[in-house]
mmCIF file of C-alpha atoms in Angstrom:
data_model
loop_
_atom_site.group_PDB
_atom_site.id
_atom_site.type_symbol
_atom_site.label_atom_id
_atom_site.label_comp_id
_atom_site.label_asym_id
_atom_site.label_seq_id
_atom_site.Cartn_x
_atom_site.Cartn_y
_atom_site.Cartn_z
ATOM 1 C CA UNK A 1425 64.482 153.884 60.788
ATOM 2 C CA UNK A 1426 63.102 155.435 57.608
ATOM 3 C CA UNK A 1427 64.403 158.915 58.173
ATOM 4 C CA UNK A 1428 65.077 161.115 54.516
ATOM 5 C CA UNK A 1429 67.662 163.470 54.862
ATOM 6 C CA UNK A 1430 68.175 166.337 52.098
ATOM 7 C CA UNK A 1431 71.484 167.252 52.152
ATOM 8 C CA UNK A 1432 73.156 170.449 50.180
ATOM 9 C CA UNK A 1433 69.965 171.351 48.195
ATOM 10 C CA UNK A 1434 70.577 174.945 48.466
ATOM 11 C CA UNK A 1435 73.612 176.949 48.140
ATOM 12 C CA UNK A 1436 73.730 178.014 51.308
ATOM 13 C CA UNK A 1437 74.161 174.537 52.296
ATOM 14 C CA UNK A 1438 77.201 173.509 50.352
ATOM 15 C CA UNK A 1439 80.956 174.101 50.994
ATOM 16 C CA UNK A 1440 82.239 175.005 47.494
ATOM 17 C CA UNK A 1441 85.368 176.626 45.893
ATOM 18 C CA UNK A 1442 84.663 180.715 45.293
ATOM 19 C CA UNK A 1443 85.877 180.459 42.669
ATOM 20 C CA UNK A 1444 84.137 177.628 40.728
ATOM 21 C CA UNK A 1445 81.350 176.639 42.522
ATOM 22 C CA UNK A 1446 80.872 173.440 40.941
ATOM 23 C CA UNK A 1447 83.173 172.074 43.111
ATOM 24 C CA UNK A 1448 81.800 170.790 45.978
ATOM 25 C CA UNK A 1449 83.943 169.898 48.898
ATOM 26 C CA UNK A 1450 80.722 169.103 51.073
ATOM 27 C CA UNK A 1451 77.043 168.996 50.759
ATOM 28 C CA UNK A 1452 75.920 170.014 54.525
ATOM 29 C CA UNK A 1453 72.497 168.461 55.833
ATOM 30 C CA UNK A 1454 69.356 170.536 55.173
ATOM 31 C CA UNK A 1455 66.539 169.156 56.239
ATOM 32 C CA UNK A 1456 65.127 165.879 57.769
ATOM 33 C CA UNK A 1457 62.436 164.016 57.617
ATOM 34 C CA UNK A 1458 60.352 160.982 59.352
ATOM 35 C CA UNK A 1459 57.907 158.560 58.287
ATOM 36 C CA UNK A 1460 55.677 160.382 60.666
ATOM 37 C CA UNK A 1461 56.057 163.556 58.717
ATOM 38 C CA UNK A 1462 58.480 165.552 61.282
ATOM 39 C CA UNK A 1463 60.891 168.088 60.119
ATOM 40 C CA UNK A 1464 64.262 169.170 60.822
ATOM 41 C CA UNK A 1465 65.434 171.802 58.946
ATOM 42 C CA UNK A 1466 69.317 173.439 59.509
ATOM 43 C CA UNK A 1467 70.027 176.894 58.463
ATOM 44 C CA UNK A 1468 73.936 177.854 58.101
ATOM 45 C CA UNK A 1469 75.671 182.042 57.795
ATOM 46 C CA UNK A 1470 78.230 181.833 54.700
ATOM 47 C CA UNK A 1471 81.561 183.521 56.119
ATOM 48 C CA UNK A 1472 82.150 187.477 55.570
ATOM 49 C CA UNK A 1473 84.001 190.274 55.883
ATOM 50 C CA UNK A 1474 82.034 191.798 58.897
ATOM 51 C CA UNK A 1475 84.038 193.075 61.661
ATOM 52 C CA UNK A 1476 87.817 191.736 60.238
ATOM 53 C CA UNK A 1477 90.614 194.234 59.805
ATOM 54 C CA UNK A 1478 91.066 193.724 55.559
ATOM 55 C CA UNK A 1479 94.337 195.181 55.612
ATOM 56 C CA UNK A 1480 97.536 193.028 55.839
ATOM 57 C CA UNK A 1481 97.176 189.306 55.703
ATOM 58 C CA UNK A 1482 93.472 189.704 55.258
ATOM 59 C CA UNK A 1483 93.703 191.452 52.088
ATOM 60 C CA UNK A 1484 92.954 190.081 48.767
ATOM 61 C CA UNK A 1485 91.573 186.693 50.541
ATOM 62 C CA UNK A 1486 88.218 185.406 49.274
ATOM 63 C CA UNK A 1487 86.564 183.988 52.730
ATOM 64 C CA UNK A 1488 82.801 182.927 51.263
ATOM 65 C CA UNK A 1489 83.395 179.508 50.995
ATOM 66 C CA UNK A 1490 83.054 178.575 55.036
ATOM 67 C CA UNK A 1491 79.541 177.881 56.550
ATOM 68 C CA UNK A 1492 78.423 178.144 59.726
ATOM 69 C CA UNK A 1493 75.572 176.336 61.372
ATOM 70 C CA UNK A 1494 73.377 179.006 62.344
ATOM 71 C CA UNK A 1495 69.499 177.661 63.468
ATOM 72 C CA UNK A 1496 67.959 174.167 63.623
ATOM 73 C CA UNK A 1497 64.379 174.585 63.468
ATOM 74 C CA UNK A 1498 61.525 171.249 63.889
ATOM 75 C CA UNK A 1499 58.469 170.591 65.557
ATOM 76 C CA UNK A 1500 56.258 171.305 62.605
ATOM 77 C CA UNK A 1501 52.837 172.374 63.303
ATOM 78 C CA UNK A 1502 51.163 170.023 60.776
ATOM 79 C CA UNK A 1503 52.638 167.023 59.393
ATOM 80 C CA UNK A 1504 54.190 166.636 56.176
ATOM 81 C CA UNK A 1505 55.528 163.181 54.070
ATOM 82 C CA UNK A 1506 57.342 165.481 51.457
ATOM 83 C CA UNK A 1507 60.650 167.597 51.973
ATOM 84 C CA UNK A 1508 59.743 170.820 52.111
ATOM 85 C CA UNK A 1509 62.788 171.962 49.776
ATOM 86 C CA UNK A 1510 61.737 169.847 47.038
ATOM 87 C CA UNK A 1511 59.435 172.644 45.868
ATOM 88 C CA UNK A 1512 60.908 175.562 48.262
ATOM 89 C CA UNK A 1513 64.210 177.132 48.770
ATOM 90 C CA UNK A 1514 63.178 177.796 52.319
ATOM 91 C CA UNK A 1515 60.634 176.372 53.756
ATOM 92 C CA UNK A 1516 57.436 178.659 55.158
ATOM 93 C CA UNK A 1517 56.496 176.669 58.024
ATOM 94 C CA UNK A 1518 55.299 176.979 61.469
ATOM 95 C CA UNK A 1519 58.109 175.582 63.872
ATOM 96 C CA UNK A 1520 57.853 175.137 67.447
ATOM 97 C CA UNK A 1521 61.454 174.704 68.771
ATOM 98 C CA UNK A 1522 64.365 176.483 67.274
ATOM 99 C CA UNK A 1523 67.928 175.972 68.312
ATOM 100 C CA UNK A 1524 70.467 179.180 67.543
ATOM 101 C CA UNK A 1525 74.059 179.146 67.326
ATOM 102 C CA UNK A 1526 75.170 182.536 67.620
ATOM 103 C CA UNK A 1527 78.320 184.355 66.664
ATOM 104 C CA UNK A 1528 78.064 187.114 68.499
ATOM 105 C CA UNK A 1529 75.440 188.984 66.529
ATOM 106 C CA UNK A 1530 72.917 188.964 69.397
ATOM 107 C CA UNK A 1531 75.036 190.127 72.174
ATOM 108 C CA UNK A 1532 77.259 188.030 75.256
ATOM 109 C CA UNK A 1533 76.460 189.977 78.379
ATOM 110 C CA UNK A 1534 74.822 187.444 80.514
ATOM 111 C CA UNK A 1535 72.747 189.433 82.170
ATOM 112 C CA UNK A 1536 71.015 190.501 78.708
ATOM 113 C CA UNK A 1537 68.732 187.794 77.471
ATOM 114 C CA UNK A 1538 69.310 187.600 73.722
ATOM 115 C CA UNK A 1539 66.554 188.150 70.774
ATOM 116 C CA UNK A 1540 65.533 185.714 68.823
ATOM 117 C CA UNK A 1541 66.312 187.811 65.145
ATOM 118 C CA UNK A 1542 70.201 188.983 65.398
ATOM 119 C CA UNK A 1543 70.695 192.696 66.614
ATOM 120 C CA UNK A 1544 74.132 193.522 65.174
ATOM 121 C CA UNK A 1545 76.919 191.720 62.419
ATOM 122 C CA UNK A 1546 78.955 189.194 63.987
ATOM 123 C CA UNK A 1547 82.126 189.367 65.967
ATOM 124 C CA UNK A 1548 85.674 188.692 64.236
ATOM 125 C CA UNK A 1549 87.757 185.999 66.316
ATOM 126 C CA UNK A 1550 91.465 186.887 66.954
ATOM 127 C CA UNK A 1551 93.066 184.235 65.759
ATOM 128 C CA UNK A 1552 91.733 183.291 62.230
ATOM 129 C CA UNK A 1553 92.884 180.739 60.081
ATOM 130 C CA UNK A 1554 92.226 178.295 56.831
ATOM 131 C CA UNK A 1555 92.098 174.978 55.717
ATOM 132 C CA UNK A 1556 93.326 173.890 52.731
ATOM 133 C CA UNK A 1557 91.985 170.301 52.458
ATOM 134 C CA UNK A 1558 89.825 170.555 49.663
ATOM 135 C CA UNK A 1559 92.529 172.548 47.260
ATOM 136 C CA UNK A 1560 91.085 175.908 47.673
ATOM 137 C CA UNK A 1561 91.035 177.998 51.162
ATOM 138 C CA UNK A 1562 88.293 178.120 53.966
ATOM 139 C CA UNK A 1563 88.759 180.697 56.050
ATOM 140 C CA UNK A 1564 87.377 181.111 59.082
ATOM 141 C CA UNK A 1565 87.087 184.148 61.175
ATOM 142 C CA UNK A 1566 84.009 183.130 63.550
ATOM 143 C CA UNK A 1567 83.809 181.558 67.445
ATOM 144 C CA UNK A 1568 80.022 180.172 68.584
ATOM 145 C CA UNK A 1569 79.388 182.610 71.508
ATOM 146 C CA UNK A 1570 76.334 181.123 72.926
ATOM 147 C CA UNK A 1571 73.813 178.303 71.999
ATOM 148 C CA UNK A 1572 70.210 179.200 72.288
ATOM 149 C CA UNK A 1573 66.942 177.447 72.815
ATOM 150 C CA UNK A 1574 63.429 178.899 71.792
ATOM 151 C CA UNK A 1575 60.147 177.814 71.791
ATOM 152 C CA UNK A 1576 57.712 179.237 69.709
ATOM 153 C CA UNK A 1577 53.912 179.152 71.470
ATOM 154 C CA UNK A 1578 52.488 182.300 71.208
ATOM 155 C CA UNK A 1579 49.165 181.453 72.782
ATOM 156 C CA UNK A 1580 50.455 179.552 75.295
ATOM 157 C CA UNK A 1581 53.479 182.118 76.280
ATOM 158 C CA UNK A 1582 52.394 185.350 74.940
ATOM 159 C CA UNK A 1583 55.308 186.054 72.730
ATOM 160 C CA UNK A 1584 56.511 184.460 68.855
ATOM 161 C CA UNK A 1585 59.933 183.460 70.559
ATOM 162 C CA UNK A 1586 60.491 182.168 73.812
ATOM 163 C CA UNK A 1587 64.030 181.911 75.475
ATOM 164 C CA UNK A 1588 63.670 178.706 77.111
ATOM 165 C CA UNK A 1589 67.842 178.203 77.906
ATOM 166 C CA UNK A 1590 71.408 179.777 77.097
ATOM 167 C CA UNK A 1591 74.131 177.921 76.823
ATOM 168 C CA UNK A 1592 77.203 180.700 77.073
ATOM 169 C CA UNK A 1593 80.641 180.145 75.693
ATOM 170 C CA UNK A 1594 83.575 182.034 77.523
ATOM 171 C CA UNK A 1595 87.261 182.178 75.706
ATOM 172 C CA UNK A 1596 90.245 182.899 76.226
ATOM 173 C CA UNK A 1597 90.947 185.052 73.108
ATOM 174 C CA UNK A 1598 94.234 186.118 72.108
ATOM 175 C CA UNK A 1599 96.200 186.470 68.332
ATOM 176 C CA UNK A 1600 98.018 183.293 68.638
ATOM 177 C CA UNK A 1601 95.427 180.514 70.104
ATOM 178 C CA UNK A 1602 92.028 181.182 71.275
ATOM 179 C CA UNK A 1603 90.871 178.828 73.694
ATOM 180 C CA UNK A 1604 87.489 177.744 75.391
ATOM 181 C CA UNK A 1605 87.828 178.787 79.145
ATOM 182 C CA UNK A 1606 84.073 178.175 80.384
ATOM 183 C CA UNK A 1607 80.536 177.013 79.580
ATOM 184 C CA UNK A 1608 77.466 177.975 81.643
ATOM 185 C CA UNK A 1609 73.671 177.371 81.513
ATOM 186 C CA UNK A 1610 71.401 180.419 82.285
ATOM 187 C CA UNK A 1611 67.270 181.264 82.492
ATOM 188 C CA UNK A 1612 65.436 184.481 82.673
ATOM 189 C CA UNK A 1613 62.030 185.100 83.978
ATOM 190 C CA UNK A 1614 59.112 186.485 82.024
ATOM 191 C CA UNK A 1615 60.227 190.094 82.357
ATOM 192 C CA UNK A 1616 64.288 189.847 81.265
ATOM 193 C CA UNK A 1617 65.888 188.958 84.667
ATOM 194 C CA UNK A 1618 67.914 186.449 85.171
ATOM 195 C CA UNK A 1619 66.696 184.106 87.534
ATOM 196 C CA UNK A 1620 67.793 184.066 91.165
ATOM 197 C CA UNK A 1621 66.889 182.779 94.257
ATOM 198 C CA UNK A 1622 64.096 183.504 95.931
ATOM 199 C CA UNK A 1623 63.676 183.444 99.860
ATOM 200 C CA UNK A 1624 66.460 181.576 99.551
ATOM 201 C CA UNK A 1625 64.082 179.005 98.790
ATOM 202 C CA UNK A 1626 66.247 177.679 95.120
ATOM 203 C CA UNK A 1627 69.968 177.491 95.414
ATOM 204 C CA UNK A 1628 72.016 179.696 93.587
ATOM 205 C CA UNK A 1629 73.305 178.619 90.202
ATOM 206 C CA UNK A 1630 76.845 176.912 89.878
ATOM 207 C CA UNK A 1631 80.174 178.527 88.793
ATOM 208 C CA UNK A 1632 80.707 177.730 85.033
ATOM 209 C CA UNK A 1633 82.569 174.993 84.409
ATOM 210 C CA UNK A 1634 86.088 176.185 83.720
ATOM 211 C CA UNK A 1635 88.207 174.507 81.043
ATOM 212 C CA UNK A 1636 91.258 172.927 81.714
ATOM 213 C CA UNK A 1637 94.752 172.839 79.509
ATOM 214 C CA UNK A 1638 97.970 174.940 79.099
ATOM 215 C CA UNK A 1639 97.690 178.579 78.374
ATOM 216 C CA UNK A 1640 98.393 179.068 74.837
ATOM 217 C CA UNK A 1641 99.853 182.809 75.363
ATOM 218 C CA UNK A 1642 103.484 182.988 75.027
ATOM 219 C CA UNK A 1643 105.956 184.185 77.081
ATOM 220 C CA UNK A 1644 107.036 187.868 77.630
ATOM 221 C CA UNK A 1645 110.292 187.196 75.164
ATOM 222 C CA UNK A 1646 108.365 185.128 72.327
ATOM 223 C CA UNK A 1647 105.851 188.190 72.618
ATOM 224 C CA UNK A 1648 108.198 190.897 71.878
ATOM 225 C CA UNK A 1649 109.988 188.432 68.786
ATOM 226 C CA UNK A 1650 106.044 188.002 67.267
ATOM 227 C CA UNK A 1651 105.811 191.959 67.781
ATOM 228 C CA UNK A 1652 109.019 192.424 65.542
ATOM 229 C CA UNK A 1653 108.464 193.696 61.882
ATOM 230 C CA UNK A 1654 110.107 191.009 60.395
ATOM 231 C CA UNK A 1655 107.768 188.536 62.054
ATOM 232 C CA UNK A 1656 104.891 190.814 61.278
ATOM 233 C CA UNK A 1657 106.064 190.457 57.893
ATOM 234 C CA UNK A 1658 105.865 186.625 57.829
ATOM 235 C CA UNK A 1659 102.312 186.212 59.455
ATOM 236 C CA UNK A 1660 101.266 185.371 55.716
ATOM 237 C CA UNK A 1661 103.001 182.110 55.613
ATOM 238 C CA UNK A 1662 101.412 180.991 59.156
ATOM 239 C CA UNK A 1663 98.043 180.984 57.335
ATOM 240 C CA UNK A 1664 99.192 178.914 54.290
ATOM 241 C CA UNK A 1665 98.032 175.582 56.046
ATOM 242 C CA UNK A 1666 101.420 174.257 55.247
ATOM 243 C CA UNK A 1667 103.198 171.582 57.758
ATOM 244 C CA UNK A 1668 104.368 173.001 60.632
ATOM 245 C CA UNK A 1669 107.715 172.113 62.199
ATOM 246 C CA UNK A 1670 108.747 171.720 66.187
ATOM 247 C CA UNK A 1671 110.367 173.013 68.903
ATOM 248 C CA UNK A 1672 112.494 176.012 67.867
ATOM 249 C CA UNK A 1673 114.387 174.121 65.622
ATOM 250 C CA UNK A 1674 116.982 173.152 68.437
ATOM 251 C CA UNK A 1675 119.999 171.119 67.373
ATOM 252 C CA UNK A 1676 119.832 168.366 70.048
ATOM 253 C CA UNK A 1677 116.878 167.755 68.250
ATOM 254 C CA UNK A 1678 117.310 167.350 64.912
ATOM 255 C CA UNK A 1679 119.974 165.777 63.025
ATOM 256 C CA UNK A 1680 121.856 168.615 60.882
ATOM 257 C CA UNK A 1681 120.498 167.914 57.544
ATOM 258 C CA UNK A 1682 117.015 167.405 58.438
ATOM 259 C CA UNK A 1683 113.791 168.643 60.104
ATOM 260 C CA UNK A 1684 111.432 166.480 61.424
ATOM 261 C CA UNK A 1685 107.673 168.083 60.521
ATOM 262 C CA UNK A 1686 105.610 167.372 63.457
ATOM 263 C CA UNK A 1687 102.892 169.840 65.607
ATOM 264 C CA UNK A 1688 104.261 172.370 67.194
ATOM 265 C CA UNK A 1689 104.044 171.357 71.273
ATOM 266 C CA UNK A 1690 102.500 174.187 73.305
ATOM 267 C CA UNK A 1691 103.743 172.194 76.379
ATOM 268 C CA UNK A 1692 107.120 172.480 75.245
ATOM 269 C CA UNK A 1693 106.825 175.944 74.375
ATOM 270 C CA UNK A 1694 105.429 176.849 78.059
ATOM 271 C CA UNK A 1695 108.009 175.160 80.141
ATOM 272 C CA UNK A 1696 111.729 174.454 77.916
ATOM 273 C CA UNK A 1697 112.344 177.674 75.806
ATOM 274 C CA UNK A 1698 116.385 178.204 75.070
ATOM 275 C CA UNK A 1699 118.264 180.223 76.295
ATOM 276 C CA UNK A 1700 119.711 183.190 74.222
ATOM 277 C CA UNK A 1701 122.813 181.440 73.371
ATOM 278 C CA UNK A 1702 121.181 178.095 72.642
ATOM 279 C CA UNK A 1703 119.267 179.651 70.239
ATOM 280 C CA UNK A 1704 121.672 181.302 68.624
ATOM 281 C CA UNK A 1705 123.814 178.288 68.535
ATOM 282 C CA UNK A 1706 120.834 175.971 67.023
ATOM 283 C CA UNK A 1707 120.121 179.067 64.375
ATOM 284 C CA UNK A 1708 124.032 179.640 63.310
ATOM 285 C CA UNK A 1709 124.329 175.559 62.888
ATOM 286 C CA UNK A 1710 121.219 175.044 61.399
ATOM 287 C CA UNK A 1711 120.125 178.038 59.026
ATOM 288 C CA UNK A 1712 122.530 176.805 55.787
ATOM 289 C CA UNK A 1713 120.641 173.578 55.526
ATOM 290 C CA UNK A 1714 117.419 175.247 56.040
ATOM 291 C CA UNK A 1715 118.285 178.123 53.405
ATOM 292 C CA UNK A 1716 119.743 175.263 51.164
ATOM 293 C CA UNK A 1717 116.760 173.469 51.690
ATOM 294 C CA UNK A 1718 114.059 175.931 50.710
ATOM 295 C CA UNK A 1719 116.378 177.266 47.360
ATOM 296 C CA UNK A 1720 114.771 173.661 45.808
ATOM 297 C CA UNK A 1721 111.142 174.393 46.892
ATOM 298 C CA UNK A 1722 108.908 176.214 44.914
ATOM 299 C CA UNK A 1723 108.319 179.685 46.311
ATOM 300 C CA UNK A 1724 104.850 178.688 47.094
ATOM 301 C CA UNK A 1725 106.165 175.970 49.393
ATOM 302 C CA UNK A 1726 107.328 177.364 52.554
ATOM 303 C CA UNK A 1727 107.801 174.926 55.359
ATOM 304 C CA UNK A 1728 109.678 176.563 57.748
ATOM 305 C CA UNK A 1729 108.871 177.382 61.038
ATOM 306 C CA UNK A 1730 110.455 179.773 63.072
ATOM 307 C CA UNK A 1731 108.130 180.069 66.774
ATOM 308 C CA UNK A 1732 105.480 178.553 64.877
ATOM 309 C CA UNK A 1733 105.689 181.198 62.101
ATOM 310 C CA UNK A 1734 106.783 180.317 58.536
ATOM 311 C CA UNK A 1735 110.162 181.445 56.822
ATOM 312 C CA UNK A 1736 110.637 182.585 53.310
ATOM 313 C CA UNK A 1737 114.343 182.854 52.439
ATOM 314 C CA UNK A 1738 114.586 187.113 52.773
ATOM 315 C CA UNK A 1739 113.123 186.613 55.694
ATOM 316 C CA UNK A 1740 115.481 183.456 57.074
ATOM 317 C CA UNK A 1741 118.258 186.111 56.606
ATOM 318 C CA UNK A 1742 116.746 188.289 58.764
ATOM 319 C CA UNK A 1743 115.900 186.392 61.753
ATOM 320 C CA UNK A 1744 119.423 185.161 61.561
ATOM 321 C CA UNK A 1745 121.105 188.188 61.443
ATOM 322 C CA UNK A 1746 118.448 189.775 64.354
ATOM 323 C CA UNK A 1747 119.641 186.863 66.254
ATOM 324 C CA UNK A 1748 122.728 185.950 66.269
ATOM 325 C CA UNK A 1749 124.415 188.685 66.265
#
């Protein structure tokens, strides 16, 4: 169809290793254009330390590398056959529609209509993690809270930036999974309110759609095990991006010399946790092989999974002797 897209022409638009930035992992789109001379051009936030707790885990990590799509901006005032980054690192350009995605740096009370130019730094998610698939680590920290739609017609509307539509995003935030609970559509009339029915002439709006799926918070006795110091202690390996293995590491399901390394099953978590002396049993039978196991790994290679946290050795020893005795 004769579209040009520009993709990674700026730094801000490319996913590269902190530490060498030469390597490229991915080179994100930046702009568009059409044979008509119509642009689309993205804007993306590089990840930060705003609003995370540096201490602990958190400490020493270098978290730049992540982007996050932040604006899609087109409907250019006058037409234009060239890229606008070919001769500008950001293009100065009158746009008509701009799309946000927003982190939380404009505020989530809904009945608040959000600016158009961010009001604060953005919010921290609780349960950060990384990926590792491109040999160095992308850490992210950041949930899209809401999904914004302004037009800019100043004559027309009286203001630079119009909120034409807000699409809110609701989760269910906690340390171990965070999970989207609801999505809803709101408007606002000229002066800020929300808009409501009037003489009960329009109906009122819908609930928010509400998300289905298992609740990923763990039970009372899994909570007080994470809460443990030694656990504490081990929340390092959970972020390694290593394989995770299942299901408590029961005996009746793996054979005695061998872990199988699969997801870990939130559904089996929820509804078939062992009993105390299960556990124990599965731990006393099992934790030689596993200990035997890890002594030929390199110390970097932790694969263990105890509750869907990661085992060093030390820390095997531990556990075990917290629980089995």
């Amino acid at each position: 169809n004769g579209i040009l897209h520009l993709l990674g022409k700026t730094a801000a638009a490319r996913l590269s290793d902190p530490q060498a930035a030469s390597h490229t992992a991915q080179w994100l789109v930046e702009e568009s254009v059409t044979p008509a001379g119509e642009h689309i051009y993205y804007s993306y936030l590089a990840e930060n330390g705003d609003n995370v707790d540096l201490n602990g885990n958190e400490a020493g990590r270098d978290r730049s590398a992540m982007r996050y799509l932040s604006k899609v901006q087109y409907g250019n005032a006058t037409p234009a056959a060239d890229l606008y980054l070919w001769t500008s690192a950001t293009p100065a350009v009158q746009w008509l529609f701009t799309l946000v995605f927003d982190y939380g740096e404009r505020g989530v009370d809904p009945q608040v209509p959000p600016a158009f130019t961010a009001q604060n730094s953005w919010l921290a998610r609780q349960d950060p993690f990384s990926l590792y698939n491109y040999g160095f680590e992308i850490r992210l920290h950041r949930l899209c809270r809401q999904v914004l739609m302004f037009h800019h017609f100043p004559d027309e509307l009286g203001e630079a930036d119009t909120l034409v539509s807000r699409l809110l995003l609701e989760y269910d935030e906690n340390p171990i999974l965070t999970q989207l609970c609801a999505a809803r559509t709101l408007a606002y009339e000229g002066d800020g309110y929300r808009r409501a029915p009037v003489n009960n002439m329009m109906p009122p709006p819908p609930p928010p759609p509400m998300m289905g799926g298992n609740s990923s918070r763990p039970k009372s006795k899994w909570a007080i095990v994470e809460e443990s110091k030694q656990i504490q202690a081990l929340r390092y390996y959970s972020a390694q991006g290593y394989s995770v293995i299942n299901k408590y590491l029961r005996g009746d399901d793996y054979p005695e010399t061998q872990a199988k390394e699969t997801l870990l099953s939130r559904d089996y978590l929820s509804t078939n946790e062992p009993s105390d002396e299960e556990f124990k049993n599965a731990m006393s039978v099992y934790i030689n092989d596993i200990a035997e196991g890890l002594s030929s790994l390199p110390e970097t290679d932790h694969r263990v999974v105890y509750r869907g946290l990661k085992l060093d050795k030390p820390a095997l020893s531990d556990v075990l002797k917290e629980y089995t005795t």
